[in-house]
Short mmCIF file of C-alpha atoms in Angstrom, two decimals:
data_model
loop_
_atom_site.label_atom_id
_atom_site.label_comp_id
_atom_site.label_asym_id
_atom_site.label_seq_id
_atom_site.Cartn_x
_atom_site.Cartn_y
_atom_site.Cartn_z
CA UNK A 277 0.00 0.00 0.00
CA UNK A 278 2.52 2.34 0.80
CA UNK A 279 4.67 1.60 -2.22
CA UNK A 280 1.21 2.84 -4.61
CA UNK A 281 0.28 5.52 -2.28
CA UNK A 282 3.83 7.43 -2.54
CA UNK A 283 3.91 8.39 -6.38
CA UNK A 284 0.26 9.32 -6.12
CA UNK A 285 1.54 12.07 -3.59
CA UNK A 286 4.73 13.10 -5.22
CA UNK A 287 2.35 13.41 -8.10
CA UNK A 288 0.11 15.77 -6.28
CA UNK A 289 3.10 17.85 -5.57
CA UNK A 290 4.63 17.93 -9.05
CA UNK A 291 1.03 19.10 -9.82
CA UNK A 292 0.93 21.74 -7.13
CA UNK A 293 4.26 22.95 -8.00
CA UNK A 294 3.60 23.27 -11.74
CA UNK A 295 0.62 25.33 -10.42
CA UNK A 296 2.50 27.26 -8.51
CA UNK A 297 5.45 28.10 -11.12
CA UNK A 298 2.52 28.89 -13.93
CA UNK A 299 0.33 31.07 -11.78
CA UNK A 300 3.73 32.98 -10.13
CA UNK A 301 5.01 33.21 -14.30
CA UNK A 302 1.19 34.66 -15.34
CA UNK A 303 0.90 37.16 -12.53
CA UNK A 304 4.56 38.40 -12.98
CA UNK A 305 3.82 38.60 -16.64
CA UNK A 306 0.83 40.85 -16.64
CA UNK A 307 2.20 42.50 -13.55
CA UNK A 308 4.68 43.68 -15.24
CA UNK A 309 3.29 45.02 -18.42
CA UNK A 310 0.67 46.41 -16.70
CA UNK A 311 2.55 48.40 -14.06
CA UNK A 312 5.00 49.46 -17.15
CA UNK A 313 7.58 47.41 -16.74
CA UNK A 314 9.78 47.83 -19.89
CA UNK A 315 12.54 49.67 -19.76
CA UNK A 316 13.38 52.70 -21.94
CA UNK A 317 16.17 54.50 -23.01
CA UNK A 318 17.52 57.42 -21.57
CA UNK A 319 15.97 60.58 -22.82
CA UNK A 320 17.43 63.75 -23.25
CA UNK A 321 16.03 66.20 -21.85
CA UNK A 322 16.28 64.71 -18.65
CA UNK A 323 20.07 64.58 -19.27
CA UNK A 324 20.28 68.48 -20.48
CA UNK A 325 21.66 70.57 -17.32
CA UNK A 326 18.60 72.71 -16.21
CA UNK A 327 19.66 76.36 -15.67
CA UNK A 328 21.55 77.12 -12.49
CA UNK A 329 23.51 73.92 -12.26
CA UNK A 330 26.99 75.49 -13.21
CA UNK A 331 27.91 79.26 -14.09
CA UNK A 332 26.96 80.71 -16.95
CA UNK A 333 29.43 81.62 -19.83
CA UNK A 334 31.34 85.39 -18.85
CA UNK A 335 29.52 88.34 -21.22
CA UNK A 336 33.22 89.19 -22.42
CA UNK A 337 34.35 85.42 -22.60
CA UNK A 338 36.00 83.69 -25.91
CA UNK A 339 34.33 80.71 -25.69
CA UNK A 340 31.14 82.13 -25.28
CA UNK A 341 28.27 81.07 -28.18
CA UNK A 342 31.44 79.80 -29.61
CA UNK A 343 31.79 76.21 -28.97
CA UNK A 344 30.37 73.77 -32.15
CA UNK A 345 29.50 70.23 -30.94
CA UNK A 346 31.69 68.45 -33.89
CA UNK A 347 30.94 64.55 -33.11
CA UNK A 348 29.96 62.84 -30.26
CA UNK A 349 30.26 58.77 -29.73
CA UNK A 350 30.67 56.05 -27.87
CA UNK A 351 26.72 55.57 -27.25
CA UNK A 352 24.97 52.38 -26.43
CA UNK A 353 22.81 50.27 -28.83
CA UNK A 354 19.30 49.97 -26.85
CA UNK A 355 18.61 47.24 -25.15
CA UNK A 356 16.55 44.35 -27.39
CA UNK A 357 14.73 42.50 -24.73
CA UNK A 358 14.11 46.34 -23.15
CA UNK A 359 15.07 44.53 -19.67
CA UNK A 360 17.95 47.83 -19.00
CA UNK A 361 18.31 51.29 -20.19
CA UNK A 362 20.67 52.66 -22.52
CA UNK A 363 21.87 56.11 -23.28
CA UNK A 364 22.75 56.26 -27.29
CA UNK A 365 25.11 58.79 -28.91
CA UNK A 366 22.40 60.66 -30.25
CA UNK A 367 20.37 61.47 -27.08
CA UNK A 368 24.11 62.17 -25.75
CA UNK A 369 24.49 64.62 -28.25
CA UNK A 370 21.20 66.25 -27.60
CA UNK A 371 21.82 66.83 -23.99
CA UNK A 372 25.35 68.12 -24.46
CA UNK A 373 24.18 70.76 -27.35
CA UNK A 374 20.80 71.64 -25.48
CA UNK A 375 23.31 72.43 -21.96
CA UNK A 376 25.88 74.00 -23.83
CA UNK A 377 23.43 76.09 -25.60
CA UNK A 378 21.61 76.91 -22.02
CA UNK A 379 25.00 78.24 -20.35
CA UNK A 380 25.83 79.98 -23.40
CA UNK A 381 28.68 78.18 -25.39
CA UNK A 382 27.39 76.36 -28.40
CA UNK A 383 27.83 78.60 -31.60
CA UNK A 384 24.64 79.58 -33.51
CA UNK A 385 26.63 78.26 -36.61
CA UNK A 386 29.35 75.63 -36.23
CA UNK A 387 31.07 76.51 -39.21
CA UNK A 388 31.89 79.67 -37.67
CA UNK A 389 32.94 78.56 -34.12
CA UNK A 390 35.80 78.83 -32.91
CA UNK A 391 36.11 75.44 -31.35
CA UNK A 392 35.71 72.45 -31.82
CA UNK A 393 34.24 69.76 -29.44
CA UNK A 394 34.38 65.86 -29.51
CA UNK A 395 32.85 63.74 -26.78
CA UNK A 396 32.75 60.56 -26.07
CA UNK A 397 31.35 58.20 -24.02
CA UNK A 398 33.96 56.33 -22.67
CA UNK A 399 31.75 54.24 -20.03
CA UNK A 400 28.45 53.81 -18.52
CA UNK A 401 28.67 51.84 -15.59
CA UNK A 402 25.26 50.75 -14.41
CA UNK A 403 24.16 50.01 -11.36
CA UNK A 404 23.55 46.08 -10.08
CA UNK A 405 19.88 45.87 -9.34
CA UNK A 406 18.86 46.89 -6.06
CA UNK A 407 16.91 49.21 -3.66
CA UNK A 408 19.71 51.98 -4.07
CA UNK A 409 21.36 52.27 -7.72
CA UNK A 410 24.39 53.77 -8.20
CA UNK A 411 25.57 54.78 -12.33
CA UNK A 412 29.20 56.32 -13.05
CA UNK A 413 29.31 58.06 -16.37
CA UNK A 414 32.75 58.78 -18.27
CA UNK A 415 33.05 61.14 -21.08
CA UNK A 416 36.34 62.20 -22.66
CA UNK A 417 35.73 65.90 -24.05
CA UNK A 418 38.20 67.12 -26.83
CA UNK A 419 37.98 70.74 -27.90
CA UNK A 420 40.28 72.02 -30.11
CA UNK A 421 40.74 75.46 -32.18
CA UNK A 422 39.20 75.40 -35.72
CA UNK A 423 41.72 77.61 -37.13
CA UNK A 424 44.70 75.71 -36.45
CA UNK A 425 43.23 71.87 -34.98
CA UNK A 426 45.35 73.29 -31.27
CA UNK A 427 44.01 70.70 -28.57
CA UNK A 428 42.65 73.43 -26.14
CA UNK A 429 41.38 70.74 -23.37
CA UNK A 430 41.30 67.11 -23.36
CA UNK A 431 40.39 65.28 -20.15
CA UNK A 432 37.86 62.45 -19.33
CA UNK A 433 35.45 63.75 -16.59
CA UNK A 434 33.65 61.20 -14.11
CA UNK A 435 30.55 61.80 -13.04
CA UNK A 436 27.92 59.82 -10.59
CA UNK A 437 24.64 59.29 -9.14
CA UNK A 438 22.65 57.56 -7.17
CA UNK A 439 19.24 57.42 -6.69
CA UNK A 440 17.26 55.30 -4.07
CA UNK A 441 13.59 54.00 -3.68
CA UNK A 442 12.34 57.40 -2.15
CA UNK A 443 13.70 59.07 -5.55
CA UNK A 444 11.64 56.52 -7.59
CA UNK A 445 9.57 53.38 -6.33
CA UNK A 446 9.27 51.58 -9.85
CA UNK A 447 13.08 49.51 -10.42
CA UNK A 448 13.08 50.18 -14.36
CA UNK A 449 12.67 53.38 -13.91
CA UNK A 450 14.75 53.74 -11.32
CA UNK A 451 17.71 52.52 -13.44
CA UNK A 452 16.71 55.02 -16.34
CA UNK A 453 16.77 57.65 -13.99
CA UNK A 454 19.99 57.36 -12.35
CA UNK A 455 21.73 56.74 -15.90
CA UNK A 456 20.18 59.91 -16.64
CA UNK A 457 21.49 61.76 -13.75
CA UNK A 458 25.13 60.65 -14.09
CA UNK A 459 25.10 61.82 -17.57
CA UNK A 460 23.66 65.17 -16.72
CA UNK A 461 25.64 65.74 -13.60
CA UNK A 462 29.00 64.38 -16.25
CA UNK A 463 28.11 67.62 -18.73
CA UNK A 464 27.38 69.67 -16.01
CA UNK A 465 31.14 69.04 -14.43
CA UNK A 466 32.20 69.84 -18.09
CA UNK A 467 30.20 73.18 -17.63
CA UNK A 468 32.36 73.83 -15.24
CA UNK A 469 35.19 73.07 -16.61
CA UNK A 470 34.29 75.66 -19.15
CA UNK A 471 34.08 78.30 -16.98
CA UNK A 472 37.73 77.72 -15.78
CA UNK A 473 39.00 77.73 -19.15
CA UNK A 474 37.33 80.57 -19.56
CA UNK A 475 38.27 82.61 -16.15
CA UNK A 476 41.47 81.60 -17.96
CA UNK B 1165 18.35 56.99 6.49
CA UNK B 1166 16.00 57.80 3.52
CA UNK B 1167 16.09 54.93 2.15
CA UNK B 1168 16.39 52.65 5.31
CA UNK B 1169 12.85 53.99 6.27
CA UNK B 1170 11.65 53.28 3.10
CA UNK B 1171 12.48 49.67 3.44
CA UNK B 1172 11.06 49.34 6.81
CA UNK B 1173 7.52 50.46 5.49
CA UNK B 1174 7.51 48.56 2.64
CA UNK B 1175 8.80 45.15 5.00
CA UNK B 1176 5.76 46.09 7.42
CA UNK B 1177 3.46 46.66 4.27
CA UNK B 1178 4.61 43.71 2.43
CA UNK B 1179 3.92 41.12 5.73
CA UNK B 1180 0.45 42.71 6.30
CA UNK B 1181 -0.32 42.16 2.73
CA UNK B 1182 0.84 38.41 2.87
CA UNK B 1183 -0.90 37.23 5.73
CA UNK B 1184 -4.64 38.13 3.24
CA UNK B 1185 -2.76 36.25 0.27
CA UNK B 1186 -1.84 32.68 0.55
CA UNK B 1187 -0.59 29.69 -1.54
CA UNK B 1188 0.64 30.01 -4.92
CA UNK B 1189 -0.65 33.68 -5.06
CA UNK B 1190 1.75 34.75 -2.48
CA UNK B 1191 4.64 32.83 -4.27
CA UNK B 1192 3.63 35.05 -7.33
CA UNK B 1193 3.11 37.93 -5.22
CA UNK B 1194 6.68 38.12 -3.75
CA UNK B 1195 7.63 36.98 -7.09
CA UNK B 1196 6.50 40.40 -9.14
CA UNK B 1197 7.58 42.65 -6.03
CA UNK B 1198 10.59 41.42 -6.38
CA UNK B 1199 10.68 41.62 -10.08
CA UNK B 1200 9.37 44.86 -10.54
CA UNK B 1201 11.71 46.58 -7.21
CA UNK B 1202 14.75 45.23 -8.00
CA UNK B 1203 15.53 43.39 -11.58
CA UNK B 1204 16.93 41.04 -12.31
CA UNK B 1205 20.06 41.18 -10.07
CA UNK B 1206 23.49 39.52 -11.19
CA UNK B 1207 25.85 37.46 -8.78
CA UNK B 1208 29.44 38.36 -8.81
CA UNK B 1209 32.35 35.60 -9.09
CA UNK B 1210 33.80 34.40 -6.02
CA UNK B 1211 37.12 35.42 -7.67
CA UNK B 1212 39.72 38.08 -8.59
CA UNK B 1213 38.69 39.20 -12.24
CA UNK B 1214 40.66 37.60 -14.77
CA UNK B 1215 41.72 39.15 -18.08
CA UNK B 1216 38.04 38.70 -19.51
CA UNK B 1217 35.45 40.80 -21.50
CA UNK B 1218 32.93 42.50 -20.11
CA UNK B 1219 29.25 42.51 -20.87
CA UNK B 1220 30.22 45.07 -24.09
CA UNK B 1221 25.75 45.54 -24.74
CA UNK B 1222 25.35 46.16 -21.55
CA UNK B 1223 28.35 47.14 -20.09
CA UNK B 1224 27.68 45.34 -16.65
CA UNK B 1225 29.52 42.57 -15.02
CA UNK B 1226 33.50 42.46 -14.53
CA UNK B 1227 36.43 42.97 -16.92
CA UNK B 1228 37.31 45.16 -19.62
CA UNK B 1229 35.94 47.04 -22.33
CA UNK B 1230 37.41 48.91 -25.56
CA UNK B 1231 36.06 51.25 -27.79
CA UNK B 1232 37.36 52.76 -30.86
CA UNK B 1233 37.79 56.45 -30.22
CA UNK B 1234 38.97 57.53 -34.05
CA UNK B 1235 42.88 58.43 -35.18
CA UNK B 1236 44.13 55.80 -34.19
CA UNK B 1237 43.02 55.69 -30.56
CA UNK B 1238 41.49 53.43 -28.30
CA UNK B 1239 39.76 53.54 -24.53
CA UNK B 1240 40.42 50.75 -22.56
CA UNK B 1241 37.80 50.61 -19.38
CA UNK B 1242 38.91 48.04 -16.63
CA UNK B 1243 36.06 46.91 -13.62
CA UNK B 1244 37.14 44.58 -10.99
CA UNK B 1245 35.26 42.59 -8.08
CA UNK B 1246 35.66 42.87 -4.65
CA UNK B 1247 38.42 40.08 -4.63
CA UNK B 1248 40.32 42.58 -7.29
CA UNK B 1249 43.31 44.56 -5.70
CA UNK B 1250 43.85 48.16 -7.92
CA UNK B 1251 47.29 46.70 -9.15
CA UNK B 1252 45.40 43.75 -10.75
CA UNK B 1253 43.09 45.99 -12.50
CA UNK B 1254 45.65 48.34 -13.60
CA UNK B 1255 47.87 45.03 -15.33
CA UNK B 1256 44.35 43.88 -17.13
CA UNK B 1257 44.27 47.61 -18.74
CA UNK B 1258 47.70 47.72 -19.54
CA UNK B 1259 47.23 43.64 -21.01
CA UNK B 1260 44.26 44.64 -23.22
CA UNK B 1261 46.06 48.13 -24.44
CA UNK B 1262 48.95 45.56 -25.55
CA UNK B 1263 46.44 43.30 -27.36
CA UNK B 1264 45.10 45.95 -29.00
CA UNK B 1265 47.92 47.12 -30.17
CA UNK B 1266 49.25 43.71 -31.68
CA UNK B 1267 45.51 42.73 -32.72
CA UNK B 1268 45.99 46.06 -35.48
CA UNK B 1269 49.47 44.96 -35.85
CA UNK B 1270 51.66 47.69 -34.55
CA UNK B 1271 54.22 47.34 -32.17
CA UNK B 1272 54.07 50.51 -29.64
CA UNK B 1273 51.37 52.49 -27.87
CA UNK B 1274 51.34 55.93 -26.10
CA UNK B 1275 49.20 56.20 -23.08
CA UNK B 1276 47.15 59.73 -23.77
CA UNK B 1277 45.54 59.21 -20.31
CA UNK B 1278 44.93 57.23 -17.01
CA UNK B 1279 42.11 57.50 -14.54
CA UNK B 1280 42.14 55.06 -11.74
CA UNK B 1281 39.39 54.62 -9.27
CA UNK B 1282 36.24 53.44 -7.22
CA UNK B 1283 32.73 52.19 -8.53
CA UNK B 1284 30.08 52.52 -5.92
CA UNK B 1285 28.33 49.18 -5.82
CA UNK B 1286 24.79 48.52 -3.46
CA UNK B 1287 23.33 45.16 -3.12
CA UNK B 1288 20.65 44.14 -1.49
CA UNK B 1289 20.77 41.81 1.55
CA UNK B 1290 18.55 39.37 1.87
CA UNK B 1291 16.34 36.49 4.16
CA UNK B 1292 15.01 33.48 2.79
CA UNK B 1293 10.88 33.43 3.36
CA UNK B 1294 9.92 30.10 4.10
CA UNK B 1295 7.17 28.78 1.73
CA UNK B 1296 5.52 25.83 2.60
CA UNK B 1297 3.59 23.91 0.25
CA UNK B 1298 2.03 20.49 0.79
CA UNK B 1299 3.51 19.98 4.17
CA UNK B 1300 6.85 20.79 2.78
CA UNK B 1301 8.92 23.61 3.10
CA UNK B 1302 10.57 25.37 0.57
CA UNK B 1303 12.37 28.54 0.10
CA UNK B 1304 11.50 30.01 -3.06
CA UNK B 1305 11.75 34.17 -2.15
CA UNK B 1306 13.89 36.88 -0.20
CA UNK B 1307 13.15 39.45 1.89
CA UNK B 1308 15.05 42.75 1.74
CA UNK B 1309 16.34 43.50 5.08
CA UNK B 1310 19.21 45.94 4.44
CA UNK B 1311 21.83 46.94 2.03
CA UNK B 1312 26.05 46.51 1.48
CA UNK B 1313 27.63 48.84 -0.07
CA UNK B 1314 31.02 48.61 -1.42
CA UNK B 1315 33.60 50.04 -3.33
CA UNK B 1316 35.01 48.52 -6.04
CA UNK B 1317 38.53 49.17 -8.21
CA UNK B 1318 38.35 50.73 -12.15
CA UNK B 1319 40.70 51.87 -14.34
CA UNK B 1320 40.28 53.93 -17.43
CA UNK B 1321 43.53 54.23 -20.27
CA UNK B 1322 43.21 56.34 -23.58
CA UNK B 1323 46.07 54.92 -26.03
CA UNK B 1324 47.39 55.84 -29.00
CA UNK B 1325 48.76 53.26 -31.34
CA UNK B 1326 52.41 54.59 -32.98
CA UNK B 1327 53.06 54.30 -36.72
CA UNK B 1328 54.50 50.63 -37.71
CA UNK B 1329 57.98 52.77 -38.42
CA UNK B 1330 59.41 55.64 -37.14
CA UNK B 1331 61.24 56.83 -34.23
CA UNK B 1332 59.49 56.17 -30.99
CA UNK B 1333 59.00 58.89 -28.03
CA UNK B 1334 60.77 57.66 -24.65
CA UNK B 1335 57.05 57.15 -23.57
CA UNK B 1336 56.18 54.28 -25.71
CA UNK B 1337 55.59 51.48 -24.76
CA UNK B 1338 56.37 48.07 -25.92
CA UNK B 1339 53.60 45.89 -26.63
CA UNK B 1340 55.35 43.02 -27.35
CA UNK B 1341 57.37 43.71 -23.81
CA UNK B 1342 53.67 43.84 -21.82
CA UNK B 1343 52.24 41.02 -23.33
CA UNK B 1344 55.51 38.76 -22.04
CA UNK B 1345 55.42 40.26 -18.77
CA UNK B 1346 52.08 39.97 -18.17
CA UNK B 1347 50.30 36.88 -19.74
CA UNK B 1348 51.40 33.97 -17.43
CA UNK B 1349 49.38 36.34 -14.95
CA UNK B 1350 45.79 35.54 -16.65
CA UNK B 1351 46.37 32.83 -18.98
#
């Protein structure tokens, strides 16, 4: 008797446990899409320095409204399965041109700037999944003279952030956000930079 | 402290919530809060890092990454573990700069810049919850109860590779000299 009545309750686990592993998979599933669980990439205007984040460009200054934005790389390709944010060159180069053109340094025309800027993304590091997320951004920034190619400034500037559940309760967006915030907080250090070069 | 309060309400929330939801639904429940809270998180090697690639889509994990930065240069971005002294990490950037080099078939490299550091790294600490289904008990979810917090070692290196021929600065350096130096080290 008890050899029969053994697999007929390991069965009726198996059974309950297949139950269980469906049901948790179906709620998690809809859960997830319902409560916008995709993530997205980085977008950038919340990378752009708002206005009073670093000094403005000096009235009497070279560089200022004379800074073109020449090339800027190094972005990432978006995620496929959308499970992580990404921050591509292009929404990189929107940020940088929409900050530098808020402190005023980006030329009206860049054929007529003075300078010359590259940037690129050197690394992104994300943060490992957690309550608080933590995202280091490096960008290497290269401006040189138009009228002779003269390296003015070339550094790699760090930049960090880290943002906790109180800053945003979903995870996804959580992990957008902080990439976000270490790339603006990266071009605002450069913003500064600026103005040293140009106390210069 | 924030963030610590934060955790406590949603511990105290989360067990009043359980004790109305039972069997499979609170399996799926903890499941999704989990899901949705924290991702999908990643468990680092035991290890030192070894000379290995990193995660070059997503940039995660340990290792190192390279991008091409135009004219002839290259970045070279090194991430160790916790297990992974500075030193180590700085030999896996200098390694992979060497590669490089070789892999486009020069001979020499300049190092345009070096920037040496600390990643901030959080992870979550948590307690198994005891699930118990048909008399048996099983541990299928965690409960946050804290957070560690770490620092761990990264190295960035901007190279340029030197012409095949020429006269080489005092600066250069010799790929062909790292590579020997440094290989019985990871391989």
């Amino acid at each position: 008797m008890k050899s029969v009545a053994r697999p007929a309750a390991s069965s009726d686990r198996g059974e309950s446990a297949s139950a269980i592993v469906v049901g948790a998979a179906a709620v998690c599933v809809s859960g997830i899409l319902l409560l916008g669980g995709c993530a997205t990439p980085a977008k950038p205007a919340n990378m752009a320095v708002p206005a009073g984040e670093a000094p403005q460009a000096a009235a009497d200054s070279a560089l200022r409204y004379g800074i073109a934005v020449v090339a800027v790389g190094g972005g990432e390709a978006p995620s496929r399965d959308m499970t992580y944010s990404t921050v591509g060159a292009a929404e990189l180069e929107q940020a940088l041109r929409e900050s530098l053109r808020r402190y005023g340094y980006l030329s009206a025309r860049d054929a007529d700037a003075p300078l010359r800027l590259n940037a690129f993304l050197l690394s992104l590091r994300r943060p490992h999944r957690g309550f608080t997320m933590t995202a280091t951004s490096q960008v290497r920034y290269k401006m040189s003279r138009a009228v002779d190619g003269k390296v003015v400034y070339d550094d790699i500037v760090q930049a960090s952030a880290t943002l906790t559940v109180d800053d945003e309760f979903m995870g996804v967006s959580r992990d957008r956000m902080v990439l976000e915030t270490a790339i603006r907080r990266n071009i605002a250090q450069f913003l500064r930079v600026l103005y040293t070069l140009d106390a210069k | 402290m924030k963030g610590r309060l934060s955790l406590s309400v949603m511990s105290q929330s989360a067990g009043q919530l359980l004790r109305y939801v039972g069997g499979p639904a609170r399996v799926s429940f903890v499941a999704c809060t989990f899901v949705l809270l924290l991702g999908c998180a990643h468990r680092p090697p035991d290890g030192p890092t070894g000379y290995v690639s990193m995660n070059s889509s997503t940039g995660a994990g340990y290792g190192y990454m390279d991008k091409y930065l135009g004219d002839d240069e290259y970045s070279v971005v090194v991430a160790g573990n916790r297990f992974t002294s500075p030193e180590r990490v700085a030999e896996i950037s200098l390694l992979r700069a060497a590669r490089i080099t070789q892999e486009q078939n020069r001979t020499h490299f300049m190092v345009l810049n070096r920037n040496a550091g600390t990643y901030t790294v959080h992870q979550a600490q948590t307690v198994p919850l005891p699930v118990v289904q048909a008399g048996i008990p099983r541990y299928l979810a965690y409960i946050p109860v804290g957070e560690n917090t770490r620092r761990e070692p990264t190295v960035t290196v901007l190279i340029r590779l030197l012409p095949l021929r020429g006269v080489y600065p005092e600066d250069a350096v010799d790929a062909g000299a790292v590579i020997d130096r440094l290989k019985g080290r990871f391989e």
